[in-house]
Amino acid sequence: MNAYRSKPLKFPWPPVLYGLAFFSAFLLGEIAGLPVPRVHSAFAWILGAALTVAAVSLDIWAIKTLLESRTTILAHRATAHLVTRGPFRYTRNPIYLGYTLATIAFGLMTANSWFYVAAVVAAIVTTFVAIRREERHLQARFGCDFESYCRRTRRWI
């Protein structure tokens, strides 16, 4: 099967990776807590809650945009259209950015610094395991249009 018709991933890794990041951060926080930066706990919780709302809103906006564009929201399915509107105008990976922001938010809300580490590790692993494969898939399907999109839109932020 050629790259045009192939699926970008065989398995939907990103949700699993971020789920493992959450679980690992929680477990590590119970076993060996990291020092938490001095932030008033109520302020940190409010900031975390606001970041959670932003992350969930970003994910919902991205999913709504994909559905309106009549393409898949699943990372292990071949895409039908190159989506460059909605949150995709600002970042090529708004759903993964939402996952990362939610992980950071949970760290703020629980005062568990392992969530910050987990967010960075999950973002790096997601880049290598999923995003680069998805980009090769999009390059094969949309060629110059995808290259132009990459030049004007950042991968993460």
C-alpha atoms as a PDB file:
ATOM      1  CA  MET A   1       0.000   0.000   0.000  1.00  0.00           C
ATOM      2  CA  ASN A   2       1.409   3.397  -0.899  1.00  0.00           C
ATOM      3  CA  ALA A   3       1.841   6.299   1.530  1.00  0.00           C
ATOM      4  CA  TYR A   4      -1.167   8.091   0.030  1.00  0.00           C
ATOM      5  CA  ARG A   5      -3.573   5.355   1.039  1.00  0.00           C
ATOM      6  CA  SER A   6      -1.854   4.147   4.191  1.00  0.00           C
ATOM      7  CA  LYS A   7      -2.926   5.008   7.705  1.00  0.00           C
ATOM      8  CA  PRO A   8      -0.647   7.315   9.687  1.00  0.00           C
ATOM      9  CA  LEU A   9      -0.670   5.030  12.762  1.00  0.00           C
ATOM     10  CA  LYS A  10      -1.594   1.413  13.361  1.00  0.00           C
ATOM     11  CA  PHE A  11      -2.740   2.188  16.907  1.00  0.00           C
ATOM     12  CA  PRO A  12      -4.103   5.408  18.498  1.00  0.00           C
ATOM     13  CA  TRP A  13      -0.987   6.100  20.583  1.00  0.00           C
ATOM     14  CA  PRO A  14      -1.523   9.712  21.765  1.00  0.00           C
ATOM     15  CA  PRO A  15      -4.442   9.100  24.167  1.00  0.00           C
ATOM     16  CA  VAL A  16      -2.631   6.043  25.539  1.00  0.00           C
ATOM     17  CA  LEU A  17       0.624   7.985  25.969  1.00  0.00           C
ATOM     18  CA  TYR A  18      -1.093  10.803  27.838  1.00  0.00           C
ATOM     19  CA  GLY A  19      -3.057   8.295  29.929  1.00  0.00           C
ATOM     20  CA  LEU A  20       0.217   6.645  30.901  1.00  0.00           C
ATOM     21  CA  ALA A  21       1.698  10.073  31.647  1.00  0.00           C
ATOM     22  CA  PHE A  22      -1.204  10.860  34.009  1.00  0.00           C
ATOM     23  CA  PHE A  23      -0.958   7.493  35.740  1.00  0.00           C
ATOM     24  CA  SER A  24       2.831   7.693  36.056  1.00  0.00           C
ATOM     25  CA  ALA A  25       2.743  11.239  37.442  1.00  0.00           C
ATOM     26  CA  PHE A  26       0.109  10.314  39.987  1.00  0.00           C
ATOM     27  CA  LEU A  27       2.021   7.185  41.049  1.00  0.00           C
ATOM     28  CA  LEU A  28       5.365   9.009  41.235  1.00  0.00           C
ATOM     29  CA  GLY A  29       3.728  11.764  43.259  1.00  0.00           C
ATOM     30  CA  GLU A  30       2.608   9.157  45.793  1.00  0.00           C
ATOM     31  CA  ILE A  31       5.995   7.384  45.888  1.00  0.00           C
ATOM     32  CA  ALA A  32       8.500  10.225  45.540  1.00  0.00           C
ATOM     33  CA  GLY A  33       7.108  13.725  45.468  1.00  0.00           C
ATOM     34  CA  LEU A  34       9.054  16.488  43.756  1.00  0.00           C
ATOM     35  CA  PRO A  35       9.355  19.901  45.377  1.00  0.00           C
ATOM     36  CA  VAL A  36       6.491  22.146  44.305  1.00  0.00           C
ATOM     37  CA  PRO A  37       7.226  25.766  43.370  1.00  0.00           C
ATOM     38  CA  ARG A  38       5.864  28.181  45.970  1.00  0.00           C
ATOM     39  CA  VAL A  39       2.467  29.239  44.671  1.00  0.00           C
ATOM     40  CA  HIS A  40      -0.545  29.933  46.842  1.00  0.00           C
ATOM     41  CA  SER A  41      -2.574  26.722  46.672  1.00  0.00           C
ATOM     42  CA  ALA A  42      -5.904  28.416  45.917  1.00  0.00           C
ATOM     43  CA  PHE A  43      -4.301  30.438  43.111  1.00  0.00           C
ATOM     44  CA  ALA A  44      -2.641  27.320  41.666  1.00  0.00           C
ATOM     45  CA  TRP A  45      -5.934  25.430  41.774  1.00  0.00           C
ATOM     46  CA  ILE A  46      -7.832  28.279  40.071  1.00  0.00           C
ATOM     47  CA  LEU A  47      -5.092  28.574  37.432  1.00  0.00           C
ATOM     48  CA  GLY A  48      -5.216  24.784  36.902  1.00  0.00           C
ATOM     49  CA  ALA A  49      -9.003  24.852  36.590  1.00  0.00           C
ATOM     50  CA  ALA A  50      -8.815  27.681  34.044  1.00  0.00           C
ATOM     51  CA  LEU A  51      -6.152  25.792  32.102  1.00  0.00           C
ATOM     52  CA  THR A  52      -8.344  22.681  32.173  1.00  0.00           C
ATOM     53  CA  VAL A  53     -11.250  24.645  30.704  1.00  0.00           C
ATOM     54  CA  ALA A  54      -8.923  26.026  28.012  1.00  0.00           C
ATOM     55  CA  ALA A  55      -7.563  22.543  27.216  1.00  0.00           C
ATOM     56  CA  VAL A  56     -11.010  20.941  26.981  1.00  0.00           C
ATOM     57  CA  SER A  57     -12.317  23.866  24.920  1.00  0.00           C
ATOM     58  CA  LEU A  58      -9.375  23.559  22.532  1.00  0.00           C
ATOM     59  CA  ASP A  59      -9.997  19.827  22.118  1.00  0.00           C
ATOM     60  CA  ILE A  60     -13.720  20.313  21.528  1.00  0.00           C
ATOM     61  CA  TRP A  61     -13.050  23.107  19.020  1.00  0.00           C
ATOM     62  CA  ALA A  62     -10.542  20.913  17.159  1.00  0.00           C
ATOM     63  CA  ILE A  63     -12.869  17.898  17.085  1.00  0.00           C
ATOM     64  CA  LYS A  64     -15.797  20.058  15.936  1.00  0.00           C
ATOM     65  CA  THR A  65     -13.607  21.526  13.173  1.00  0.00           C
ATOM     66  CA  LEU A  66     -12.512  18.053  12.012  1.00  0.00           C
ATOM     67  CA  LEU A  67     -16.094  16.771  11.979  1.00  0.00           C
ATOM     68  CA  GLU A  68     -17.317  19.837  10.068  1.00  0.00           C
ATOM     69  CA  SER A  69     -14.528  19.214   7.551  1.00  0.00           C
ATOM     70  CA  ARG A  70     -15.742  15.632   7.143  1.00  0.00           C
ATOM     71  CA  THR A  71     -12.468  14.005   8.100  1.00  0.00           C
ATOM     72  CA  THR A  72     -11.496  11.592  10.835  1.00  0.00           C
ATOM     73  CA  ILE A  73     -10.677  12.591  14.383  1.00  0.00           C
ATOM     74  CA  LEU A  74      -8.864   9.296  14.961  1.00  0.00           C
ATOM     75  CA  ALA A  75      -5.070   9.336  14.639  1.00  0.00           C
ATOM     76  CA  HIS A  76      -4.996   5.788  13.287  1.00  0.00           C
ATOM     77  CA  ARG A  77      -7.289   6.503  10.321  1.00  0.00           C
ATOM     78  CA  ALA A  78      -6.396   8.043   6.961  1.00  0.00           C
ATOM     79  CA  THR A  79      -7.503  11.659   6.708  1.00  0.00           C
ATOM     80  CA  ALA A  80      -9.827  12.799   3.936  1.00  0.00           C
ATOM     81  CA  HIS A  81      -9.067  16.543   3.959  1.00  0.00           C
ATOM     82  CA  LEU A  82      -6.286  18.873   5.026  1.00  0.00           C
ATOM     83  CA  VAL A  83      -7.838  21.004   7.764  1.00  0.00           C
ATOM     84  CA  THR A  84      -6.257  24.454   8.180  1.00  0.00           C
ATOM     85  CA  ARG A  85      -9.058  26.424   9.807  1.00  0.00           C
ATOM     86  CA  GLY A  86     -10.329  26.715  13.369  1.00  0.00           C
ATOM     87  CA  PRO A  87      -7.624  25.894  15.922  1.00  0.00           C
ATOM     88  CA  PHE A  88      -5.542  24.367  13.114  1.00  0.00           C
ATOM     89  CA  ARG A  89      -4.760  27.945  12.001  1.00  0.00           C
ATOM     90  CA  TYR A  90      -2.665  28.367  15.150  1.00  0.00           C
ATOM     91  CA  THR A  91      -1.217  24.899  15.777  1.00  0.00           C
ATOM     92  CA  ARG A  92      -0.986  21.778  13.653  1.00  0.00           C
ATOM     93  CA  ASN A  93      -1.772  19.599  16.689  1.00  0.00           C
ATOM     94  CA  PRO A  94      -4.440  21.295  18.810  1.00  0.00           C
ATOM     95  CA  ILE A  95      -5.754  18.048  20.296  1.00  0.00           C
ATOM     96  CA  TYR A  96      -2.307  16.975  21.508  1.00  0.00           C
ATOM     97  CA  LEU A  97      -1.698  20.507  22.771  1.00  0.00           C
ATOM     98  CA  GLY A  98      -4.954  20.214  24.717  1.00  0.00           C
ATOM     99  CA  TYR A  99      -3.778  16.919  26.244  1.00  0.00           C
ATOM    100  CA  THR A 100      -0.497  18.569  27.257  1.00  0.00           C
ATOM    101  CA  LEU A 101      -2.221  21.586  28.790  1.00  0.00           C
ATOM    102  CA  ALA A 102      -4.606  19.315  30.707  1.00  0.00           C
ATOM    103  CA  THR A 103      -1.664  17.370  32.123  1.00  0.00           C
ATOM    104  CA  ILE A 104      -0.006  20.593  33.289  1.00  0.00           C
ATOM    105  CA  ALA A 105      -3.322  21.817  34.710  1.00  0.00           C
ATOM    106  CA  PHE A 106      -3.720  18.669  36.762  1.00  0.00           C
ATOM    107  CA  GLY A 107      -0.239  19.247  38.200  1.00  0.00           C
ATOM    108  CA  LEU A 108      -1.290  22.742  39.266  1.00  0.00           C
ATOM    109  CA  MET A 109      -4.530  21.525  40.791  1.00  0.00           C
ATOM    110  CA  THR A 110      -2.913  18.668  42.741  1.00  0.00           C
ATOM    111  CA  ALA A 111       0.416  20.374  43.555  1.00  0.00           C
ATOM    112  CA  ASN A 112       2.189  17.378  41.991  1.00  0.00           C
ATOM    113  CA  SER A 113       5.227  18.500  39.981  1.00  0.00           C
ATOM    114  CA  TRP A 114       5.507  15.093  38.317  1.00  0.00           C
ATOM    115  CA  PHE A 115       2.650  16.169  36.040  1.00  0.00           C
ATOM    116  CA  TYR A 116       4.879  18.877  34.557  1.00  0.00           C
ATOM    117  CA  VAL A 117       7.572  16.306  33.834  1.00  0.00           C
ATOM    118  CA  ALA A 118       4.965  13.894  32.456  1.00  0.00           C
ATOM    119  CA  ALA A 119       3.541  16.591  30.167  1.00  0.00           C
ATOM    120  CA  VAL A 120       6.953  17.292  28.636  1.00  0.00           C
ATOM    121  CA  VAL A 121       7.810  13.598  28.252  1.00  0.00           C
ATOM    122  CA  ALA A 122       4.387  12.801  26.729  1.00  0.00           C
ATOM    123  CA  ALA A 123       4.724  15.694  24.253  1.00  0.00           C
ATOM    124  CA  ILE A 124       8.192  14.537  23.174  1.00  0.00           C
ATOM    125  CA  VAL A 125       7.155  10.898  22.809  1.00  0.00           C
ATOM    126  CA  THR A 126       3.964  11.911  20.965  1.00  0.00           C
ATOM    127  CA  THR A 127       6.066  13.956  18.543  1.00  0.00           C
ATOM    128  CA  PHE A 128       8.240  10.973  17.676  1.00  0.00           C
ATOM    129  CA  VAL A 129       5.625   8.199  17.837  1.00  0.00           C
ATOM    130  CA  ALA A 130       2.631   9.938  16.282  1.00  0.00           C
ATOM    131  CA  ILE A 131       3.112  13.456  14.933  1.00  0.00           C
ATOM    132  CA  ARG A 132       6.016  12.721  12.606  1.00  0.00           C
ATOM    133  CA  ARG A 133       4.157   9.735  11.137  1.00  0.00           C
ATOM    134  CA  GLU A 134       1.005  11.803  10.738  1.00  0.00           C
ATOM    135  CA  GLU A 135       3.036  14.498   8.994  1.00  0.00           C
ATOM    136  CA  ARG A 136       4.474  11.961   6.530  1.00  0.00           C
ATOM    137  CA  HIS A 137       0.932  10.766   5.838  1.00  0.00           C
ATOM    138  CA  LEU A 138      -0.303  14.332   5.262  1.00  0.00           C
ATOM    139  CA  GLN A 139       2.720  15.101   3.064  1.00  0.00           C
ATOM    140  CA  ALA A 140       1.952  12.057   0.910  1.00  0.00           C
ATOM    141  CA  ARG A 141      -1.740  12.953   0.612  1.00  0.00           C
ATOM    142  CA  PHE A 142      -1.586  16.728   0.225  1.00  0.00           C
ATOM    143  CA  GLY A 143       1.958  17.496  -0.984  1.00  0.00           C
ATOM    144  CA  CYS A 144       2.587  21.201  -1.603  1.00  0.00           C
ATOM    145  CA  ASP A 145      -0.564  22.263   0.256  1.00  0.00           C
ATOM    146  CA  PHE A 146       0.706  20.539   3.398  1.00  0.00           C
ATOM    147  CA  GLU A 147       4.206  22.013   2.963  1.00  0.00           C
ATOM    148  CA  SER A 148       2.698  25.493   2.688  1.00  0.00           C
ATOM    149  CA  TYR A 149       0.581  24.869   5.778  1.00  0.00           C
ATOM    150  CA  CYS A 150       3.681  23.732   7.714  1.00  0.00           C
ATOM    151  CA  ARG A 151       5.543  26.903   6.761  1.00  0.00           C
ATOM    152  CA  ARG A 152       2.834  29.148   8.217  1.00  0.00           C
ATOM    153  CA  THR A 153       1.655  27.038  11.183  1.00  0.00           C
ATOM    154  CA  ARG A 154       3.790  25.733  14.044  1.00  0.00           C
ATOM    155  CA  ARG A 155       3.718  22.089  15.112  1.00  0.00           C
ATOM    156  CA  TRP A 156       2.858  22.847  18.751  1.00  0.00           C
ATOM    157  CA  ILE A 157       2.523  26.543  19.640  1.00  0.00           C
END
